[in-house]
Structure formats: C-alpha cells, structure tokens
CSV table of C-alpha atoms in Angstrom, one decimal:
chain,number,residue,atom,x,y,z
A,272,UNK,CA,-131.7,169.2,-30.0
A,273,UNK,CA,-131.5,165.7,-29.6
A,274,UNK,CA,-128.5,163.8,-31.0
A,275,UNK,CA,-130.4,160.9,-32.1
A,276,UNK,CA,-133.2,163.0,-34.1
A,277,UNK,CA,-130.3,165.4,-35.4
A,278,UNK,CA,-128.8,162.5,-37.4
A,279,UNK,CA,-132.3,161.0,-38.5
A,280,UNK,CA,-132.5,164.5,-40.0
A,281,UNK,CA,-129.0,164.4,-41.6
A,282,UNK,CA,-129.5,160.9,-43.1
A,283,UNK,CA,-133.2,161.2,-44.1
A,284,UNK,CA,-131.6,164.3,-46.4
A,285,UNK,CA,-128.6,162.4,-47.4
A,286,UNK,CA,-131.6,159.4,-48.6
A,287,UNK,CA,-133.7,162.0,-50.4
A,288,UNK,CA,-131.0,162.7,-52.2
A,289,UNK,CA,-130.1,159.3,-53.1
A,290,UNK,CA,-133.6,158.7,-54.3
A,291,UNK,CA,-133.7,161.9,-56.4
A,292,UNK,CA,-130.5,160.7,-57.9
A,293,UNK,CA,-132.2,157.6,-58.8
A,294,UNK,CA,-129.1,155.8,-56.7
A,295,UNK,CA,-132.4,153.9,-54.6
A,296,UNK,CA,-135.9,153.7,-55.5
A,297,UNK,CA,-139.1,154.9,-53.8
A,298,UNK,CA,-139.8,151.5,-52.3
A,299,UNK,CA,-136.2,151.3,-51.1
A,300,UNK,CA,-136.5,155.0,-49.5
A,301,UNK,CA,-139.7,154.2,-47.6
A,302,UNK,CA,-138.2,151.2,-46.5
A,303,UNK,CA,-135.4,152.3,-45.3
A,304,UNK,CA,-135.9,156.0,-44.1
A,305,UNK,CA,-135.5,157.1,-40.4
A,306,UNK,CA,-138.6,157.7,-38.5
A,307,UNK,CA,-138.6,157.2,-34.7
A,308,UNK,CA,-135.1,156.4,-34.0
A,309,UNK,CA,-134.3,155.6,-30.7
A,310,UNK,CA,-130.7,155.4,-29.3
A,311,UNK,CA,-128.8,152.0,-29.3
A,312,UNK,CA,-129.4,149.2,-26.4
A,313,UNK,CA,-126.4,147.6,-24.8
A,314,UNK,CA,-127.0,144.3,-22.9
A,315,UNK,CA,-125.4,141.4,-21.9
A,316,UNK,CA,-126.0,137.6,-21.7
A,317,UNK,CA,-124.1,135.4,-19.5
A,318,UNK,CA,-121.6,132.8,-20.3
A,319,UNK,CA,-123.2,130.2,-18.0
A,320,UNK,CA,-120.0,127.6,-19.1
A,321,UNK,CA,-117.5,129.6,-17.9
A,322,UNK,CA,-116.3,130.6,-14.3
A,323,UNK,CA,-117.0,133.5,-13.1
A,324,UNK,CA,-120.3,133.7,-15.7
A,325,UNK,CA,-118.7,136.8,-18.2
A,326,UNK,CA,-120.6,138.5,-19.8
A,327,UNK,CA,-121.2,138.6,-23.6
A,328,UNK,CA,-122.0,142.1,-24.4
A,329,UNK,CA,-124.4,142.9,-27.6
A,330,UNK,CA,-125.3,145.9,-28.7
A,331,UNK,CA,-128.9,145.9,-30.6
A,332,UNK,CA,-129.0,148.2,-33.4
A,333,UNK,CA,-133.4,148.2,-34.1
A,334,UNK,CA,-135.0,151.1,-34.3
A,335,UNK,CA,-132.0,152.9,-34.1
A,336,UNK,CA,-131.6,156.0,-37.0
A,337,UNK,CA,-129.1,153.9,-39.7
A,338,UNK,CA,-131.1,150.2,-38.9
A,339,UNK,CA,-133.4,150.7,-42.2
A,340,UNK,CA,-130.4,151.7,-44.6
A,341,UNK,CA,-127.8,148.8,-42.4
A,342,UNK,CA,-130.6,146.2,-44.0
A,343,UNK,CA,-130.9,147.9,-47.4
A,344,UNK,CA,-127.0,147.6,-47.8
A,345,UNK,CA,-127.0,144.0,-46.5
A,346,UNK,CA,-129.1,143.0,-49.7
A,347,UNK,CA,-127.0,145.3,-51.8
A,348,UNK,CA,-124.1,143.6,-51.4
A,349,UNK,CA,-125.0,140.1,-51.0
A,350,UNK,CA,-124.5,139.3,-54.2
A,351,UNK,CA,-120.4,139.3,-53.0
A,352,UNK,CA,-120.8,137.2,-50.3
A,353,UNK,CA,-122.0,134.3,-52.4
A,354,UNK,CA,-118.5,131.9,-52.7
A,355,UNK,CA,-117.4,128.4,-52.4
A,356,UNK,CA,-115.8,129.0,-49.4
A,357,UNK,CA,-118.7,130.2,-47.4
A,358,UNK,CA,-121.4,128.2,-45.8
A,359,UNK,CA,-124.5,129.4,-43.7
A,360,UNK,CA,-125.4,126.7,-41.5
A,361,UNK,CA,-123.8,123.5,-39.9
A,362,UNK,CA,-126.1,121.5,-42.1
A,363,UNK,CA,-124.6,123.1,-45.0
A,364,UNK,CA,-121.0,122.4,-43.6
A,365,UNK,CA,-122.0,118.4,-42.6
A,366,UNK,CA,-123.0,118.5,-46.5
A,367,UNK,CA,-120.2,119.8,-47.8
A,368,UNK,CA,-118.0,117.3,-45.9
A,369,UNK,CA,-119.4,114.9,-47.1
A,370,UNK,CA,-118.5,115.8,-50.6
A,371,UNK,CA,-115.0,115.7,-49.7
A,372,UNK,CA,-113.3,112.5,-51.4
A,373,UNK,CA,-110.3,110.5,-51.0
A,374,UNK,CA,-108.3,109.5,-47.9
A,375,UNK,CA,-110.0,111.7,-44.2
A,376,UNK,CA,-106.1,111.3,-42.7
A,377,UNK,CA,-104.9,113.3,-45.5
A,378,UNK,CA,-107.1,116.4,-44.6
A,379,UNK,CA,-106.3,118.7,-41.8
A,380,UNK,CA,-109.3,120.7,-39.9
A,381,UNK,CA,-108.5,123.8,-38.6
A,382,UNK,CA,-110.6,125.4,-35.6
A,383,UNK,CA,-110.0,129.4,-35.1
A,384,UNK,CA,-111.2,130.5,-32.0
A,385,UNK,CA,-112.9,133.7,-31.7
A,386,UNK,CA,-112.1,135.1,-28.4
A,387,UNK,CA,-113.3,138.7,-28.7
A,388,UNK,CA,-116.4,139.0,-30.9
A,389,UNK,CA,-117.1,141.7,-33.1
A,390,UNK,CA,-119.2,143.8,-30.7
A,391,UNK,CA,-116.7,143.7,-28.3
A,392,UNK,CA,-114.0,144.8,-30.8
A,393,UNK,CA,-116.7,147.7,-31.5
A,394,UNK,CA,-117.4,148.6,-27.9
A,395,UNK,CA,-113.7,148.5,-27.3
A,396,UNK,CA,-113.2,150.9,-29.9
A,397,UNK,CA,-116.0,153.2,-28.6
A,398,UNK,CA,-114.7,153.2,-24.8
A,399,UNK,CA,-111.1,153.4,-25.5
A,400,UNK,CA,-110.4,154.8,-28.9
A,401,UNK,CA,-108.6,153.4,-32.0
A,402,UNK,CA,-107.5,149.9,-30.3
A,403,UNK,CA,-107.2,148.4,-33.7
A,404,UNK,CA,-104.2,146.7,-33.0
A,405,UNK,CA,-105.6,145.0,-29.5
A,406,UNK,CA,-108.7,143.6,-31.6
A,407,UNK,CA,-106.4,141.8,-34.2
A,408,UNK,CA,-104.7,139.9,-31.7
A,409,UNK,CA,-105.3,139.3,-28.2
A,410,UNK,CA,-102.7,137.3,-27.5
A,411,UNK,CA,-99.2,138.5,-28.8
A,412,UNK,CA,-96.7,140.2,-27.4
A,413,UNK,CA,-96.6,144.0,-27.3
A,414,UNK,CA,-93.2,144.4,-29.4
A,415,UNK,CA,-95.2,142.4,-32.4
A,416,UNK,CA,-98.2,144.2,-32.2
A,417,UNK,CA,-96.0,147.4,-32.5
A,418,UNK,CA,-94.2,146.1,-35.2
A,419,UNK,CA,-97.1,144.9,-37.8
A,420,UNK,CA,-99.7,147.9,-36.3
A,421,UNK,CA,-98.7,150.4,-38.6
A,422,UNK,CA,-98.9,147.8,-42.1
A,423,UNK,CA,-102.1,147.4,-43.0
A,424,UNK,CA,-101.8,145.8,-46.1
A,425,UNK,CA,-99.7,142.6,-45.0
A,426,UNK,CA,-101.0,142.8,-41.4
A,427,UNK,CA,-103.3,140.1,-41.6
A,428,UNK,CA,-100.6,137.8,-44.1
A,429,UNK,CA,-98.3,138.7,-40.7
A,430,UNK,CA,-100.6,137.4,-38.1
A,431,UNK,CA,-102.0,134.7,-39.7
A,432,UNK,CA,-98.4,133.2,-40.0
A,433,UNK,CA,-97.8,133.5,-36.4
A,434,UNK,CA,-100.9,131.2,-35.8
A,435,UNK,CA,-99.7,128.5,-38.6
A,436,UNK,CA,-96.2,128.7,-36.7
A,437,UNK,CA,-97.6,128.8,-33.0
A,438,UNK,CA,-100.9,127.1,-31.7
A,439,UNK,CA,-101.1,129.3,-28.4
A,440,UNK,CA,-101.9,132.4,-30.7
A,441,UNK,CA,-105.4,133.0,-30.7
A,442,UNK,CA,-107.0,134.8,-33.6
A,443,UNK,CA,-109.0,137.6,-33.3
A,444,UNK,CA,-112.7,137.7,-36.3
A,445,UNK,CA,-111.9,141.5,-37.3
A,446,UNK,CA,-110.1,140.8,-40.1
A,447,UNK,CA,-111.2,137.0,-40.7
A,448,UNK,CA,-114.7,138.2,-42.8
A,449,UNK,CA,-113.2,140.2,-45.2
A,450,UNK,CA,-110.0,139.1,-46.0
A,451,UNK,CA,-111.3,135.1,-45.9
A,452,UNK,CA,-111.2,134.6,-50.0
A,453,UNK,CA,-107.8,136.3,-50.5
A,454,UNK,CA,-106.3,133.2,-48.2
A,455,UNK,CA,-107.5,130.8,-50.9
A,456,UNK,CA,-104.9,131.9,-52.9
A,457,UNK,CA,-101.9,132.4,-50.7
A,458,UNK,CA,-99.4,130.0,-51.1
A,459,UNK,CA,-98.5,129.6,-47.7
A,460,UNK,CA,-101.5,128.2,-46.9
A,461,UNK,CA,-100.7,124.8,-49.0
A,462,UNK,CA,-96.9,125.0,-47.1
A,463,UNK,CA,-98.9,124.1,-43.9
A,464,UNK,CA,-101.0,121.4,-45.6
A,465,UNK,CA,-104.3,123.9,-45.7
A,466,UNK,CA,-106.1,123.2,-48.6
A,467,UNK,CA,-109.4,124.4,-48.2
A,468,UNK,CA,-110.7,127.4,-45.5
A,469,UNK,CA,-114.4,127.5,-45.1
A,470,UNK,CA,-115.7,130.4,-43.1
A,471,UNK,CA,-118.8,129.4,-41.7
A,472,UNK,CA,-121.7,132.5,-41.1
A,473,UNK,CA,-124.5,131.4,-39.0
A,474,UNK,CA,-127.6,133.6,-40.3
C-alpha cells in the first residue's frame, strides 16, 4: 500500500477520534481531514546575490496528508505567540522604533544572521540523521559542540554567550523561535547592554 495513503488513513482515525472526544469540532474535522494527500515537493530557488548562485532549498508541505491539521494547530496556538517582543512586518518594526524614547547612541541593535534556515536544518536532519548539534551552530569548534550537545536545558544560555563574547559566531534560528521570550529575562542580556530583543516573523 502506499506510504502516503497509509498515514492519511492513520491520521484521519487518530482525527475521528479527536472529534468524537469533542477535543475538535465537526467544522474543524472537515477542515482539516486528509483526503488526497500527495507526497511532499522539494525545490530550490537560487541565491542570485551570491557567487556560485546556491541554492535555497524549500520543501512545500500542501496537499500533503498532515497540511489541514499543521494549519488547524497554527490557529490553536496563536494565541502564545501574541508578545511585546514579537512583530510581523517591517512596518510594524519602523513603528515600534519610533516609539523608542531618549538618547539613539544609547541603544545598541543587534543583527543575528540566519545562515541555515529552518528547512535546511530539517532536510539536514532527514538526509543525515539527528545533526542537532550542527543546526545550533554552524560555526564553532567541534570540542564546544561536543561539550554543550548533550545539555539541553542551558544549551541555548551556552551558545548565545559565545555570540555576545565573539562576533565571528554565527547563530543558527533552531532554537531562536522558541526560546526568544525566556532571553527577556536573563540577566546577561543587560551585562552586554541588550535591553530589548525583538524577533521579527514575516507572515
């Protein structure tokens, strides 16, 4: 039997049951059920800017089996991504610069670069297996990575010090989303004259 069809099978159970359980309503079910599904698409669009022209890989996710409930969970929980330090748009960010008072010199911006984006962490992790610590950061060396792999409560705390304390570090998004508010409160944050972080999300 197909693979694709076996798990719109498995999940259109797992969603009946949901509904019987009252845990989604009808509309949600029919809105979010499997019918169809059709295997992943991986593409890639060039980097025109850079030599050599890389590729950025994307990996399109409609029609496949788990697009309908992806969407249902993204309303779900967006309630928890409504916070101060997150802004959608760069007209959002212009206007929230502009409520900044006091003294410009006496704010510091700081620019992380994203150098592997999130489908490439994920594609990464498909061709290769668990390469967790690669995605975090790209460039450290191996005797660090070993060292703070294996903690992953105060692995992000650990890497975002190296990039306060060296600028040649690059950071790596994996962690960036989820861990974004938590940094708010950190008190190293204010030792390296950061008192604000806003994580901009480009619908």
């Amino acid at each position: 039997m197909n693979e694709t069809l076996q798990q719109e099978d498995r999940l259109y159970r797992k969603l009946i049951s949901f509904k019987q359980s009252g845990f989604i309503t009808l509309e949600e079910f029919q809105r979010c059920h499997p019918v169809g599904s059709q295997p992943a698409r991986i593409y890639g669009l060039p980097k025109v800017h850079k030599t050599s022209i890389p590729l950025i890989p994307i990996l399109s996710a409609t029609g496949t089996y788990n697009y309908g409930i992806a969407k249902l969970l993204v309303n779900r929980l967006s309630h928890l991504r409504k916070s101060y330090t997150i802004i959608n748009d760069t007209f959002s960010f212009i206007d929230e610069l502009k409520t900044i008072s006091g003294d410009p010199s006496s704010y510091r911006m700081v620019s992380f670069d994203r150098n592997q984006q999130l489908t490439t962490g994920a594609l990464m992790r498909y061709l290769c297996g668990n390469t967790s610590e690669k995605a975090i950061l790209q460039v450290v060396d191996i005797k660090v990575i070993e060292k703070i792999k294996n903690d992953d409560t105060s692995i992000f705390t650990k890497c975002y010090h190296l990039i306060l304390s060296d600028g040649k570090h690059t950071f790596s998004p994996c962690m960036l989303d989820t861990k974004v508010n938590k940094l708010i409160e950190m008190n190293f944050l204010k030792e390296n004259s950061i008192i604000r972080i806003d994580c901009v999300i480009v619908n």
